[in-house]
């Protein structure tokens, strides 16, 4: 299973991210490529607590649905609703400069993937893993699996 905890999977995601262009055409959904980059950054801000989001969850979502989403070996389908705070048509961060926004996404990706080793080594962490708005409490392992799947889903949205 791919995860951002694994260096080769992280490198694959970063390579694919470099293939996205402002004019990349979506295969589904409403976001432009630039909005998608900002959406992914917002989702990582959610992970770190930099962007609070509303929660909507149930026992079913925190257990069975979470397991299916994270571990069932099929790509996520198109049309999954997101929280309003990271929805690019509602409360998401507005695109400004494509190159700068991609650099910000890369920096956030680096932050969440280097958080764990610092935390395990006893050094001060730069953030605490937040509750997922649908899946609730998640381990570091689950968050890094989710992060890979989320970025992969949106890169596939733009054919990368």
Coordinates of C-alpha atoms in Angstrom, one line a residue:
X1 CA 0.0 0.0 0.0
X2 CA 1.3 3.4 -0.9
X3 CA 1.8 6.0 1.7
X4 CA 3.6 9.3 2.2
X5 CA 5.5 7.6 5.0
X6 CA 7.5 5.8 2.3
X7 CA 10.2 7.9 0.5
X8 CA 9.6 6.4 -2.9
X9 CA 5.9 7.0 -2.8
X10 CA 6.5 10.6 -1.6
X11 CA 9.0 11.1 -4.5
X12 CA 6.4 9.7 -7.0
X13 CA 3.8 12.2 -5.7
X14 CA 6.2 15.1 -6.0
X15 CA 7.2 14.1 -9.5
X16 CA 3.6 13.9 -10.6
X17 CA 2.8 17.2 -9.0
X18 CA 5.5 18.8 -11.1
X19 CA 3.6 17.7 -14.2
X20 CA 0.5 19.7 -13.3
X21 CA 0.2 23.0 -15.2
X22 CA -2.3 25.9 -14.7
X23 CA -3.9 24.8 -18.0
X24 CA -4.2 21.1 -17.1
X25 CA -7.7 19.9 -18.0
X26 CA -9.8 18.1 -15.3
X27 CA -11.3 14.8 -16.0
X28 CA -14.1 15.3 -13.4
X29 CA -15.2 17.8 -10.9
X30 CA -15.3 21.6 -10.9
X31 CA -11.9 22.7 -9.7
X32 CA -9.2 24.1 -12.0
X33 CA -5.7 22.7 -11.6
X34 CA -4.7 25.8 -9.7
X35 CA -7.7 25.4 -7.3
X36 CA -6.8 21.7 -6.8
X37 CA -3.3 22.7 -5.7
X38 CA -4.8 25.1 -3.2
X39 CA -7.3 22.5 -2.0
X40 CA -4.5 20.0 -1.3
X41 CA -2.6 22.7 0.6
X42 CA -5.8 23.4 2.6
X43 CA -6.2 19.7 3.4
X44 CA -2.7 19.6 4.8
X45 CA -3.4 22.7 6.8
X46 CA -6.4 20.8 8.2
X47 CA -4.1 17.9 9.1
X48 CA -1.8 20.2 11.1
X49 CA -4.4 22.4 12.7
X50 CA -3.5 25.5 10.7
X51 CA -7.0 25.4 9.0
X52 CA -9.9 24.4 11.3
X53 CA -12.7 22.6 9.6
X54 CA -16.2 21.5 10.6
X55 CA -16.8 17.9 11.5
X56 CA -19.5 15.5 10.3
X57 CA -19.1 12.0 11.4
X58 CA -20.8 8.9 12.6
X59 CA -19.7 5.5 14.1
X60 CA -20.1 3.9 10.6
X61 CA -17.8 6.6 9.1
X62 CA -15.2 6.3 11.8
X63 CA -15.0 2.6 11.5
X64 CA -16.1 0.7 8.4
X65 CA -16.0 3.6 5.9
X66 CA -12.6 4.7 7.2
X67 CA -11.2 1.2 6.7
X68 CA -12.6 0.9 3.2
X69 CA -11.3 4.4 2.2
X70 CA -7.8 3.7 3.5
X71 CA -7.2 0.1 2.8
X72 CA -9.6 -1.2 0.1
X73 CA -7.4 -1.6 -3.0
X74 CA -9.4 0.6 -5.4
X75 CA -8.9 4.3 -6.4
X76 CA -11.2 6.8 -4.8
X77 CA -14.2 7.6 -7.1
X78 CA -15.0 11.0 -8.5
X79 CA -17.6 13.2 -6.8
X80 CA -16.6 12.8 -3.1
X81 CA -17.9 15.9 -1.2
X82 CA -15.4 17.9 0.9
X83 CA -15.8 20.1 3.9
X84 CA -16.8 23.7 3.1
X85 CA -13.6 25.2 4.6
X86 CA -11.5 23.4 2.0
X87 CA -14.0 23.6 -0.8
X88 CA -12.5 25.9 -3.4
X89 CA -15.9 27.4 -4.2
X90 CA -16.7 28.1 -0.6
X91 CA -14.1 28.6 2.1
X92 CA -11.0 27.3 0.5
X93 CA -7.8 29.3 -0.1
X94 CA -8.0 31.3 -3.3
X95 CA -5.3 30.7 -6.0
X96 CA -2.8 33.5 -6.4
X97 CA 0.4 32.6 -8.2
X98 CA 0.6 29.0 -9.5
X99 CA 4.3 28.5 -8.9
X100 CA 4.1 29.9 -5.4
X101 CA 1.0 27.9 -4.6
X102 CA 2.7 24.7 -5.8
X103 CA 5.8 25.5 -3.7
X104 CA 3.5 26.0 -0.7
X105 CA 1.9 22.6 -1.3
X106 CA 5.4 21.0 -1.5
X107 CA 6.4 22.7 1.8
X108 CA 3.2 21.4 3.5
X109 CA 3.8 17.9 2.2
X110 CA 7.3 18.1 3.5
X111 CA 6.0 19.3 6.9
X112 CA 3.6 16.4 7.4
X113 CA 6.1 13.8 6.2
X114 CA 8.9 15.0 8.4
X115 CA 6.7 15.6 11.5
X116 CA 6.8 12.0 12.6
X117 CA 10.6 11.4 12.8
X118 CA 11.1 14.5 14.8
X119 CA 8.3 13.5 17.2
X120 CA 9.7 10.0 17.7
X121 CA 13.1 11.3 18.3
X122 CA 11.9 13.3 21.2
X123 CA 12.4 16.7 19.6
X124 CA 9.6 19.2 19.7
X125 CA 6.9 18.7 17.1
X126 CA 5.7 21.5 14.9
X127 CA 2.1 20.3 15.0
X128 CA -0.2 17.7 16.4
X129 CA -2.2 15.4 14.1
X130 CA -5.8 16.7 14.1
X131 CA -9.0 14.8 14.1
X132 CA -10.2 14.0 10.6
X133 CA -13.6 15.7 10.0
X134 CA -15.2 12.5 8.9
X135 CA -13.0 9.6 10.1
X136 CA -12.2 11.1 13.6
X137 CA -9.0 10.2 15.3
X138 CA -6.3 8.7 13.0
X139 CA -2.9 7.4 13.7
X140 CA 0.2 8.9 12.0
X141 CA 0.2 5.8 9.7
X142 CA -3.4 6.4 8.7
X143 CA -2.9 10.1 8.1
X144 CA 0.1 9.5 5.8
X145 CA -1.9 6.8 3.9
X146 CA -4.9 9.2 3.6
X147 CA -2.6 12.0 2.4
X148 CA -1.1 9.8 -0.3
X149 CA -4.6 8.7 -1.5
X150 CA -6.0 12.2 -1.4
X151 CA -3.2 13.7 -3.5
X152 CA -3.2 10.7 -5.8
X153 CA -7.0 11.2 -6.3
X154 CA -6.6 14.8 -7.3
X155 CA -3.6 14.2 -9.5
X156 CA -5.6 11.5 -11.4
X157 CA -8.4 14.1 -11.7
X158 CA -5.9 16.0 -13.9
X159 CA -4.5 13.0 -15.7
X160 CA -1.2 12.9 -13.9

